[in-house]
Coordinates of C-alpha atoms in Angstrom, one line a residue:
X17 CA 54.3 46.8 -24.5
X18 CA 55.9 50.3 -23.8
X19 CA 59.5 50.8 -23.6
X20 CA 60.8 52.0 -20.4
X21 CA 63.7 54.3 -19.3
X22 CA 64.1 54.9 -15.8
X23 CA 66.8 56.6 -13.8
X24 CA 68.7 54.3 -11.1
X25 CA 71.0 57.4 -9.1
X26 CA 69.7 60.8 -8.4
X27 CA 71.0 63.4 -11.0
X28 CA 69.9 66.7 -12.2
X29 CA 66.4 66.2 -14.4
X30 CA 66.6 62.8 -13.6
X31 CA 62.5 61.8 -15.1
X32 CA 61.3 58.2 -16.6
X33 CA 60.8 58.0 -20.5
X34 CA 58.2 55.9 -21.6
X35 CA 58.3 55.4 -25.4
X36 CA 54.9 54.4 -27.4
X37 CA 56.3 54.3 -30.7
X38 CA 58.8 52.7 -32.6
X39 CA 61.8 55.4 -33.8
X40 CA 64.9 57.0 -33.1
X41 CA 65.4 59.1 -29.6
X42 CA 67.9 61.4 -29.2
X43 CA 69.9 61.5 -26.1
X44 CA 71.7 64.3 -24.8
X45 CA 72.3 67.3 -22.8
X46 CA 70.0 69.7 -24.4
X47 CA 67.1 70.1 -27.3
X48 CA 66.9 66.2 -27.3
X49 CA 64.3 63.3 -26.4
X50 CA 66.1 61.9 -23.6
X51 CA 67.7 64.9 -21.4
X52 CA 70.4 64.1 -19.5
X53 CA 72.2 67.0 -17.3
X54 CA 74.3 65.7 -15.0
X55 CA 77.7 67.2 -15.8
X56 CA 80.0 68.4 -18.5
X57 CA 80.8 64.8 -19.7
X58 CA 77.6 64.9 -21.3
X59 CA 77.7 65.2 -25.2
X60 CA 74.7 67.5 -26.7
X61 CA 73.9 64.5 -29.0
X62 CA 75.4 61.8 -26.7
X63 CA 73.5 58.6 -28.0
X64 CA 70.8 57.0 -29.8
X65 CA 67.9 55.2 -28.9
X66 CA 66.3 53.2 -32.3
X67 CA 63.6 51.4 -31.6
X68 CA 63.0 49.0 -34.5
X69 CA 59.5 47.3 -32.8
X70 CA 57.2 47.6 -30.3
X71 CA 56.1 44.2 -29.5
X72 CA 59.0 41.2 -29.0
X73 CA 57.9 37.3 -29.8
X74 CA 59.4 36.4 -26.3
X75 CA 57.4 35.1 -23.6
X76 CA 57.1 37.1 -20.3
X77 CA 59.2 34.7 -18.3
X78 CA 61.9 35.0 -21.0
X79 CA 61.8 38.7 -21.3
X80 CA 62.2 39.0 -17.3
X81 CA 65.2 37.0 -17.2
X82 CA 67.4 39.0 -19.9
X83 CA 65.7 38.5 -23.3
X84 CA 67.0 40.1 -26.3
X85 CA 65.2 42.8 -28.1
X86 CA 64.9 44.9 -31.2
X87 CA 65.8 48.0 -29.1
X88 CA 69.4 49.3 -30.4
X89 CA 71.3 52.3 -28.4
X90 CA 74.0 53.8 -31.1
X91 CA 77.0 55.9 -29.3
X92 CA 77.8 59.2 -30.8
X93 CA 79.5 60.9 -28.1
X94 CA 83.2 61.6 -26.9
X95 CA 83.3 60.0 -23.5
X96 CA 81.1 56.9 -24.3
X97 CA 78.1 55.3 -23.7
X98 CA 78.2 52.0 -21.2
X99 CA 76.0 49.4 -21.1
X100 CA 76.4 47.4 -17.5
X101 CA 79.9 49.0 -16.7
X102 CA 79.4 47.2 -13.5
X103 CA 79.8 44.0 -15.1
X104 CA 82.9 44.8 -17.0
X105 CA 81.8 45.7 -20.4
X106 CA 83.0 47.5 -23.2
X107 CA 82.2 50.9 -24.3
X108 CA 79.5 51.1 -26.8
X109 CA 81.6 53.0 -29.3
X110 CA 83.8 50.2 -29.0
X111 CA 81.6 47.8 -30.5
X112 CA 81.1 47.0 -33.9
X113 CA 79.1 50.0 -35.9
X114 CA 79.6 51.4 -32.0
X115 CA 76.0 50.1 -31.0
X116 CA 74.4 47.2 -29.3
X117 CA 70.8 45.7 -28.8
X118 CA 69.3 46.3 -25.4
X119 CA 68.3 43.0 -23.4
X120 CA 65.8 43.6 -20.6
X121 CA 67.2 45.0 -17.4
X122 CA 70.5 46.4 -19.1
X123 CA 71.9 49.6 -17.2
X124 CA 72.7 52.4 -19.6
X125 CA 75.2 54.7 -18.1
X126 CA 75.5 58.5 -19.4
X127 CA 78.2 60.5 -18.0
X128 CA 77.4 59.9 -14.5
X129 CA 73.3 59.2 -15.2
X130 CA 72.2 55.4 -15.2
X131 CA 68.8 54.3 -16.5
X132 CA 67.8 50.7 -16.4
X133 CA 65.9 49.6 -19.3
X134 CA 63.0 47.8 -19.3
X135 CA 59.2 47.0 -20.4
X136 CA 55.4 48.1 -19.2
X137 CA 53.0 45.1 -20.6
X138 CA 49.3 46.9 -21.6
X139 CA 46.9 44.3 -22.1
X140 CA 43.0 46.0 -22.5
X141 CA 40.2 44.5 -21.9
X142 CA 37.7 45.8 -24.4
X143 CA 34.3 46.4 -22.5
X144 CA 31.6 48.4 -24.4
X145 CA 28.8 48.0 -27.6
X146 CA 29.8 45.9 -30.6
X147 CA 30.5 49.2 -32.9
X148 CA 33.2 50.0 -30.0
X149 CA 34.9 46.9 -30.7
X150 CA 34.9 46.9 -34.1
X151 CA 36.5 50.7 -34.2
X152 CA 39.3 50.3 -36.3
X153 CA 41.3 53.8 -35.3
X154 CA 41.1 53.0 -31.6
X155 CA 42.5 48.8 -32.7
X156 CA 44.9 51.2 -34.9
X157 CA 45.9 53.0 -31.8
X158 CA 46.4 50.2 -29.6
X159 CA 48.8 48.3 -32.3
X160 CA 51.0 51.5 -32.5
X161 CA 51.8 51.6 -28.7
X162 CA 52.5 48.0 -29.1
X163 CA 49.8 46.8 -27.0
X164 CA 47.2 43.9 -26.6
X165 CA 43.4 43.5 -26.5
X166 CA 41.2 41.1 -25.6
X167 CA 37.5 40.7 -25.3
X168 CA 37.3 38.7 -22.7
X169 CA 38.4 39.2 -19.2
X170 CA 41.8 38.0 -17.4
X171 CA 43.5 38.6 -14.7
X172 CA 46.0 39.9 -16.7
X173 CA 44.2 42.8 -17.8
X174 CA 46.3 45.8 -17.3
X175 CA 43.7 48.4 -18.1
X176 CA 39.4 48.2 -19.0
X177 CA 38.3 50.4 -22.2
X178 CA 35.0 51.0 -22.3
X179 CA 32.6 53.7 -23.6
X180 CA 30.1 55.7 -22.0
X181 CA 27.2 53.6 -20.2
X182 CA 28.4 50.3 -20.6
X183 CA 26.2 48.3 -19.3
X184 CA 27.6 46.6 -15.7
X185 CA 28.2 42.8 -16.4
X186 CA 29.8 40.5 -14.3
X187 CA 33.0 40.7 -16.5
X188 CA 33.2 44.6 -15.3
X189 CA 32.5 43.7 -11.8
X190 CA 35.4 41.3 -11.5
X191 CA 37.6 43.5 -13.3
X192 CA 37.0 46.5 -10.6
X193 CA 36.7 43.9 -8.0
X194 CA 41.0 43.5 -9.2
X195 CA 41.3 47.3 -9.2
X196 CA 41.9 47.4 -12.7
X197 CA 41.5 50.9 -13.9
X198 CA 38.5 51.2 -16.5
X199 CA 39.0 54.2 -18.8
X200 CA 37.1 55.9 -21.8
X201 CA 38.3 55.0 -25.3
X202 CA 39.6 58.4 -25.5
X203 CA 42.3 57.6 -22.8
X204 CA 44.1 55.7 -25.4
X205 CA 44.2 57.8 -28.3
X206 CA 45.3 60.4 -26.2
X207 CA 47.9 58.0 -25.0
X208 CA 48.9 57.2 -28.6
X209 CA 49.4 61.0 -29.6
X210 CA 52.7 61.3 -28.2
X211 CA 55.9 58.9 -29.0
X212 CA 57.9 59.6 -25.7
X213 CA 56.2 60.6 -22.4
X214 CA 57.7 61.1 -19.0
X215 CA 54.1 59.9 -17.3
X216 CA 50.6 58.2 -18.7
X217 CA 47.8 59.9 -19.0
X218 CA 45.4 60.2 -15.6
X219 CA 42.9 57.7 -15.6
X220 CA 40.9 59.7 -13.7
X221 CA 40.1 62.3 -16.0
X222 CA 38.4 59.8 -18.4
X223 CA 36.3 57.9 -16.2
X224 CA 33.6 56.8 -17.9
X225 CA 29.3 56.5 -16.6
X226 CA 28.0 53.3 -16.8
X227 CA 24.4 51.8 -16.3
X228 CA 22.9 49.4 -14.1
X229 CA 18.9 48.5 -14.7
X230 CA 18.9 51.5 -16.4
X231 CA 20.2 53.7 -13.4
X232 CA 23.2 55.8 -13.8
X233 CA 26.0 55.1 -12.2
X234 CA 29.6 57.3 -12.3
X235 CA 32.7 55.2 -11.7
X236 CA 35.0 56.7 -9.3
X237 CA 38.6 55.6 -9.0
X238 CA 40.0 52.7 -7.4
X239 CA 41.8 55.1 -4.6
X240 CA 37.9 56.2 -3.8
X241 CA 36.3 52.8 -3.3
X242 CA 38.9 51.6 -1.6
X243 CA 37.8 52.3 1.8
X244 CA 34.3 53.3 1.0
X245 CA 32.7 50.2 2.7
X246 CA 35.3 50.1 5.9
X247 CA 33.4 49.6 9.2
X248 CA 30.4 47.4 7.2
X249 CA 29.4 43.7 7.6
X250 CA 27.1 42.5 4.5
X251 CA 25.0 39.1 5.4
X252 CA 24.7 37.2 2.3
X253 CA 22.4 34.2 1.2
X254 CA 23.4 31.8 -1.0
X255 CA 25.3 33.3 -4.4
X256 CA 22.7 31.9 -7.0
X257 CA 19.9 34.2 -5.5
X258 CA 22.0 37.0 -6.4
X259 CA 22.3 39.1 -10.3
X260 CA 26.5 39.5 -9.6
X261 CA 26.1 35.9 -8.0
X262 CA 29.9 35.5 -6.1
X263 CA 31.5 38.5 -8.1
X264 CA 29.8 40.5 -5.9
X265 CA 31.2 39.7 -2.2
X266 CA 34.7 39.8 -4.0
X267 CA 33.5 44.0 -5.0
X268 CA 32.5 44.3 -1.2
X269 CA 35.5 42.9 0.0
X270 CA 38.0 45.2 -2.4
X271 CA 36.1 48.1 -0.9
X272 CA 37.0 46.9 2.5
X273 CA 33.8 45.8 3.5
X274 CA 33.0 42.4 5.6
X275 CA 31.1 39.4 4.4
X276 CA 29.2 36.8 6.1
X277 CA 27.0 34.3 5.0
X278 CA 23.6 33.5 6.5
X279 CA 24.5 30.1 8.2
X280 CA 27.7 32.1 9.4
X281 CA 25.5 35.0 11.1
X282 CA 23.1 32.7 12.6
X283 CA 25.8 30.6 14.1
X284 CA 28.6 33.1 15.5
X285 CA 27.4 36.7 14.8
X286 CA 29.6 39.8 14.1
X287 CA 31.5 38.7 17.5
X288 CA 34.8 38.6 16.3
X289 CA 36.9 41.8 16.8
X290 CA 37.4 43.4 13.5
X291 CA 33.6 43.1 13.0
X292 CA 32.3 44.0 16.8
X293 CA 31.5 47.5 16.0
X294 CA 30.6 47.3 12.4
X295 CA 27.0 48.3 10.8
X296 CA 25.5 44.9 9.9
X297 CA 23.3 44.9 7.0
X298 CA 21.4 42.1 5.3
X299 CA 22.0 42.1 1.3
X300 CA 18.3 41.3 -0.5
X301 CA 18.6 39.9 -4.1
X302 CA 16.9 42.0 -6.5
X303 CA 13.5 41.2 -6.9
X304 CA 13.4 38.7 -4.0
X305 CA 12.7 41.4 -0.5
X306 CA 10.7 38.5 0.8
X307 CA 13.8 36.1 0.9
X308 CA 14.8 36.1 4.8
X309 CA 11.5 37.1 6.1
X310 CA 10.8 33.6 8.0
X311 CA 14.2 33.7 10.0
X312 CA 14.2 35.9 13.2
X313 CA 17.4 36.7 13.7
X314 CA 18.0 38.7 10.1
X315 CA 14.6 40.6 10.8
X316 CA 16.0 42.8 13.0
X317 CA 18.9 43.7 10.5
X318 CA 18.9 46.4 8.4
X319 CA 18.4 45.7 4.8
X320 CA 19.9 47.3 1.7
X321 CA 19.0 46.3 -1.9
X322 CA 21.6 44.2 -4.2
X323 CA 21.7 46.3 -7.1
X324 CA 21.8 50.0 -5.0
X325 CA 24.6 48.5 -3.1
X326 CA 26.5 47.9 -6.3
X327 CA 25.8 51.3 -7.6
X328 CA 26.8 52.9 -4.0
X329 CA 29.9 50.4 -4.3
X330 CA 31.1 51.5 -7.6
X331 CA 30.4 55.4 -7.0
X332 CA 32.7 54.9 -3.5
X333 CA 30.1 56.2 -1.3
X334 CA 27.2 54.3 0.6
X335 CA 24.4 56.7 0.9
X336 CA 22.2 55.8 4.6
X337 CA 19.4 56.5 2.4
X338 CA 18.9 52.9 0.3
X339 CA 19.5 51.2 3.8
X340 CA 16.0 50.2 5.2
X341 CA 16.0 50.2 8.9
X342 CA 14.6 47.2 10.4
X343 CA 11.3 46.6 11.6
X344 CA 10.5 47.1 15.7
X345 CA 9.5 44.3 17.9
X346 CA 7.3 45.0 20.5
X347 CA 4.6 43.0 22.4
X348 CA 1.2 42.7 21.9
X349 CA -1.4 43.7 24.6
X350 CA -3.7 41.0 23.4
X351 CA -1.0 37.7 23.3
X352 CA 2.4 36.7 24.3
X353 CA 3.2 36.6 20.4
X354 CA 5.7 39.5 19.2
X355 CA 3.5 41.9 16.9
X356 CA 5.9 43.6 14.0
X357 CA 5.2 47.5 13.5
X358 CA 6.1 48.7 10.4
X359 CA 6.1 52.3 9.5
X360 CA 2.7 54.0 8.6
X361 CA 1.1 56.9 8.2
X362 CA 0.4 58.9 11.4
X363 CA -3.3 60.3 11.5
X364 CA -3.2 63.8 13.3
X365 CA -6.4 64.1 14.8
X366 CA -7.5 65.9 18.5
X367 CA -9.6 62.8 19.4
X368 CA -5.7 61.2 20.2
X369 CA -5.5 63.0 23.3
X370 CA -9.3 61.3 24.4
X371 CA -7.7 58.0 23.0
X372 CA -4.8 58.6 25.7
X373 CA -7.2 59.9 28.1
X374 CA -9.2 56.9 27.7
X375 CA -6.4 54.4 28.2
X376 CA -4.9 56.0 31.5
X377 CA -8.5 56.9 33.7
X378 CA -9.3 53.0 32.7
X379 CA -6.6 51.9 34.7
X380 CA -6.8 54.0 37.3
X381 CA -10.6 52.3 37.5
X382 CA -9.6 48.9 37.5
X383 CA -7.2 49.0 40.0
X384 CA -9.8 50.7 42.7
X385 CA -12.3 47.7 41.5
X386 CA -15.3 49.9 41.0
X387 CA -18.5 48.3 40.3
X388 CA -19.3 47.5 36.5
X389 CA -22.5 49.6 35.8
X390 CA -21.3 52.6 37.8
X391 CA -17.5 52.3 35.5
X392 CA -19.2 51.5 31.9
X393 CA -22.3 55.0 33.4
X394 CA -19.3 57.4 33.6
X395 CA -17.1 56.3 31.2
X396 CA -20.0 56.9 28.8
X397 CA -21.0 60.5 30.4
X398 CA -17.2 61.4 29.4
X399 CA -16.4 60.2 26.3
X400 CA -19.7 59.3 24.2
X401 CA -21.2 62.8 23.4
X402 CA -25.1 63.2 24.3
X403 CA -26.3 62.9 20.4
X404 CA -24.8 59.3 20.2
X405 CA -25.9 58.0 23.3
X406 CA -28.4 55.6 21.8
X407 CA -25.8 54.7 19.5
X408 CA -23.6 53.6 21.8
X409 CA -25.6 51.3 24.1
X410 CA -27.3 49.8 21.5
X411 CA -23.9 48.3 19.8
X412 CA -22.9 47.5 24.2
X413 CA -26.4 45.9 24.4
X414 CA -25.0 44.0 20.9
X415 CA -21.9 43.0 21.8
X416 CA -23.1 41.2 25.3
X417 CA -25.6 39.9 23.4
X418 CA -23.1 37.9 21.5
X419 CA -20.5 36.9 24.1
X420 CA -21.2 33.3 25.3
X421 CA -22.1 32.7 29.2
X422 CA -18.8 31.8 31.0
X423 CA -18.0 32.4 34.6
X424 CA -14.4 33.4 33.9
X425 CA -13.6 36.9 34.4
X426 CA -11.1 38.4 31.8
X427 CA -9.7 42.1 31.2
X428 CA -10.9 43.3 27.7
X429 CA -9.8 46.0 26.1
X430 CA -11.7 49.8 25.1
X431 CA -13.0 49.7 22.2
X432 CA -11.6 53.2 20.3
X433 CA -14.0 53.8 17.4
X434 CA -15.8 57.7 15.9
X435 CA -18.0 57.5 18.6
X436 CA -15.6 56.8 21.8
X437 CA -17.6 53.4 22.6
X438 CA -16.8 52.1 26.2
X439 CA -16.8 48.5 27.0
X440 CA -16.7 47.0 30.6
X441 CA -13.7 46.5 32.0
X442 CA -14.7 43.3 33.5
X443 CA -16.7 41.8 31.5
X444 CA -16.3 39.0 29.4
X445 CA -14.4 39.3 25.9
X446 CA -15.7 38.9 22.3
X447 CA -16.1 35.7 21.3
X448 CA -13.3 35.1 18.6
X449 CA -13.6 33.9 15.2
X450 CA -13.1 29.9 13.6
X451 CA -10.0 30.9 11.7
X452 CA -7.7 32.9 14.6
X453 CA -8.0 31.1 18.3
X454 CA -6.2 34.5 19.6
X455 CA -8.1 37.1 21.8
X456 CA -9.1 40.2 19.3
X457 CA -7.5 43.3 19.1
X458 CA -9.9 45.9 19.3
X459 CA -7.8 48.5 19.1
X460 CA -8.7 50.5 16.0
X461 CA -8.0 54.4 15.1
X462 CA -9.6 56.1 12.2
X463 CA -10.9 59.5 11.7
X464 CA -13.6 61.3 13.6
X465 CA -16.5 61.6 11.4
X466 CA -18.0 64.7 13.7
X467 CA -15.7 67.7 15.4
X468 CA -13.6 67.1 17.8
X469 CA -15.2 70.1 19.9
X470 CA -11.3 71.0 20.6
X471 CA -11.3 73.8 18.1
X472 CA -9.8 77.1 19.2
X473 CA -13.8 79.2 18.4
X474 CA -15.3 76.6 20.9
X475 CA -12.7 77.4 23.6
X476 CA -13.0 81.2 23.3
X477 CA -16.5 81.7 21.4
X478 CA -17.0 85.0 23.2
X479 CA -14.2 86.6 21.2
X480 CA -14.4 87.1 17.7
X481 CA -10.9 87.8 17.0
X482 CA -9.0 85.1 19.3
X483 CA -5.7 86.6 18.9
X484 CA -6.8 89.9 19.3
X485 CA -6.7 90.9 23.3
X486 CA -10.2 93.5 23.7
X487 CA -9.6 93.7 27.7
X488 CA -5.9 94.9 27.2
X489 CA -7.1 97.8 24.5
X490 CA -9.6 98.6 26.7
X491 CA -7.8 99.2 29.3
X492 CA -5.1 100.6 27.4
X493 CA -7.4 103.2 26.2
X494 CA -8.4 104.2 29.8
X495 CA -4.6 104.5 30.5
X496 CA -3.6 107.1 27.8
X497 CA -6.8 109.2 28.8
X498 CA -5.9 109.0 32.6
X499 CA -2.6 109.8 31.0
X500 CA -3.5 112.5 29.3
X501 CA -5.7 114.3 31.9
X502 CA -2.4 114.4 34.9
X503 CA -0.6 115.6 32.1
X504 CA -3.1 118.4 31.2
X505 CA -3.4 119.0 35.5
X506 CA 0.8 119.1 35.2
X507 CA 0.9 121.8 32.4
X508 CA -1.8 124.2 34.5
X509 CA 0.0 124.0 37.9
X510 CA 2.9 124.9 36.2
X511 CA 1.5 127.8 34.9
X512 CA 0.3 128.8 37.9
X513 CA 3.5 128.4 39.9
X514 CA 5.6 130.5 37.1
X515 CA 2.5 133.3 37.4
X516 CA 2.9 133.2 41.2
X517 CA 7.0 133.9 41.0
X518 CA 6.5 136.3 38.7
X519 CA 4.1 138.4 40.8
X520 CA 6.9 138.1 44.1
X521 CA 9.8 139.3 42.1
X522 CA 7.5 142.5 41.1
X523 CA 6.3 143.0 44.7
X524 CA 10.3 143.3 46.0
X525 CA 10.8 145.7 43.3
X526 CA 8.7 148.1 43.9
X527 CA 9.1 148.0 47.8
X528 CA 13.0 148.5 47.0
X529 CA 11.9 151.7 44.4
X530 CA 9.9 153.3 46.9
X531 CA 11.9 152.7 50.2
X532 CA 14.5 154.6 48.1
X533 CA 12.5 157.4 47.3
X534 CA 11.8 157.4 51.0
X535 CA 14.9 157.6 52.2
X536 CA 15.9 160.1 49.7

């Protein structure tokens, strides 16, 4: 345990003491352990603090209700030391040898500064390799600050030390599940450095990495998890599927995040108000992502993998990416049964536009009811190019030869294929197979195995540069030599109009010279 001193009224400098070692502390109003500034009735050695040991045989419930330790304060000052005044006790210096053992929860009065004295239990919980637990300078350090370890986990755990990339166990799990801060090894020697502290060491700045199925994963504080899976409802199967079995819905719900079962989903749903607008999301057990496939209701969830939740759960931040959005429902053109689309690969390829082409002028022709051979004659002038012809009402001519003789009429679908095949609208269907009873879906897309003919050269083939407009620079041209030409035509009547003023002004001056002369 640590020794605690913590101030009761406000003073001046008024700071907890923590001490981690057994000793002698100083107290006073300047240069000592323990400073205490509150006025002039401070001595500058006022008292002693001797600490004989750092651990007590007394149980916890004995120590909370007064027990007696091996912690001495000695007085040395002029105005006294008091230990409870309130109560009516002596002065220390009036006591025999003028000291006294300290029981938990004593008031130690100063002057006018009172500290209450009391204990902080460390208990570790030793998490890491075999070599870590058998280091012998961090047991060393642990003994010196008179605390416990343990190798196995208990609630009352104070603090987890374990080394960089422990492996996650379900130990670990339950132990951050409690929000017991897990530290590197280093935390406590660093702790053990100093005898008297006015604050531990950050736990933060020795968090440790640990690993999980050989994935990294960095710890962040409990202050980070703690609301890192607010606003999220987790449907859960039964505990035994599961690596962290029931140790993990007590880490979902320390990060604030909602649990249900599967029988509890099923039943009510997410209907109750703290979970009406959360983000459901179906938990799948490592290795099993085939578990809840046969019930309805959970396939339209979205799904997030056991172990990538942990990780996202113990770095305090749920990344949308490892959630896998459920698949779509839609119905099928062929039955009344609900046909699942999962994601694929999207073939780009002109002959889509055909395809949709296709799809919406066959409508348009069953609903005016045109006659069968003039529907299946045009169809195949459109779509089925004139070097496939042949090819195409041979595998017609097949396919009726195989449909048995029935005087029910049924729609049928177009059959979409390299070679844009056409079937009759209606005519009868394709006889279906012994093993599926269902109507066949002849739906199919796959690429073109000859040119789409949609190319940008076949659309403009008369221009060997496409981007390159020849009209507009012929035209262009033309304009800069009409251009230049009215320019040229500007530049000469110019000319001529300066000549032509020039000429007039010399005309009035000689008239002017010789009507002088004249007149003269």
């Amino acid at each position: 345990m640590v020794w605690c001193l913590s101030p009761v009224n406000s003073f001046q400098g008024a700071q907890t003491y923590y001490i981690f070692s057994a000793g002698t502390y100083t107290v006073g109003r300047k240069g000592c352990d323990i400073s205490v500034q509150a006025d002039i009735g401070i001595s500058r050695e006022h008292a002693k603090i001797v600490v004989r040991a750092m651990t007590s045989s007394g149980s916890p419930q004995q120590m909370s209700t007064g027990f007696l330790t091996d912690v001495i304060v000695r007085d040395s000052s002029k105005y006294g030391t008091f230990v409870n005044k309130e109560a009516g006790s002596q002065k220390v210096k009036d006591l025999p040898d003028r000291q006294t053992n300290l029981k938990i929860g004593d008031l130690l009065q100063f002057g006018t500064a009172i500290f209450r004295f009391s204990y902080v239990s460390l208990i570790f919980f030793i998490h890491g390799s075999k070599q870590t637990q058998r280091d012998y300078s961090l047991q060393e350090a642990i003994s010196s600050i008179g605390a416990c370890a343990t190798h196995k986990w208990n609630s009352e755990c104070t603090h987890v030390i374990a080394d960089e990339f422990s492996s996650v166990t379900d130990n670990l799990i339950d132990a951050i599940s409690e929000k017991t801060p897990v530290v590197h090894t280093n935390w406590i020697k660093v702790l053990a450095e100093k005898n008297i502290r006015n604050e531990f060491p950050s736990c933060s700045l020795y968090s440790v990495n640990l690993k999980l199925e050989g994935e990294t994963v960095e710890l962040a504080g409990p202050e980070v998890r703690e609301r890192c899976l607010d606003r999220h409802t987790f449907v859960m199967g039964s505990t035994h599927l599961y690596k962290f079995g029931a140790n993990l819905q007590l880490l979902l719900r320390s990060c604030s995040g909602r649990v249900l079962t599967v029988n509890q989903f099923c039943s009510d749903g997410p209907s109750s108000p703290d979970g009406a607008n959360d983000l459901v999301l179906l938990v799948i057990p490592a290795g099993s992502v085939k578990e809840f496939d046969c019930s309805r209701q959970l396939s339209s969830l979205s799904r997030v993998d056991e172990l990538k939740l942990v990780a996202a759960t113990l770095s305090g931040y749920l990344d949308p990416s490892i959630i896998t959005a459920p698949s779509i429902q839609v119905a099928s053109s062929n039955s009344t049964d609900e046909t699942i689309v999962a994601d694929s690969d999207v073939e780009v390829d002109t002959a889509t536009s055909n395809q949709v082409a296709l799809a919406s002028q066959s409508e348009v022709i069953k609903q005016e009811e045109i006659p069968k051979d003039t529907v299946s004659m045009m169809l195949q002038k459109i779509f089925v190019p004139s070097d496939k012809m042949e090819t195409a009402t041979t595998v017609e001519k097949r396919v009726k030869d195989d449909e048995p003789e029935t005087s029910e009429q049924q729609n049928s679908d177009i059959i979409y294929s390299s070679n844009l095949i056409v079937r009759d609208l209606n005519g009868p269907t394709v006889p279906q197979s012994k093993s599926n009873q269902k109507e066949v879906n002849f739906k199919r897309f796959r690429k073109r195995d000859i040119p789409s003919g949609n190319s940008f050269r076949d659309l403009i083939s008369f221009c060997k540069d496409p981007y390159k407009e020849a009209d507009q620079e012929s035209d262009l041209r033309e304009f800069i030599r009409e251009e230049k030409k009215r320019k040229q035509m500007e530049a000469v009547a110019e000319d001529l109009f300066h000549n032509e003023k020039v000429k007039k002004r010399g005309s009035a001056k000689s008239t002017s010279i010789s009507s002088f002369f004249r007149h003269a």
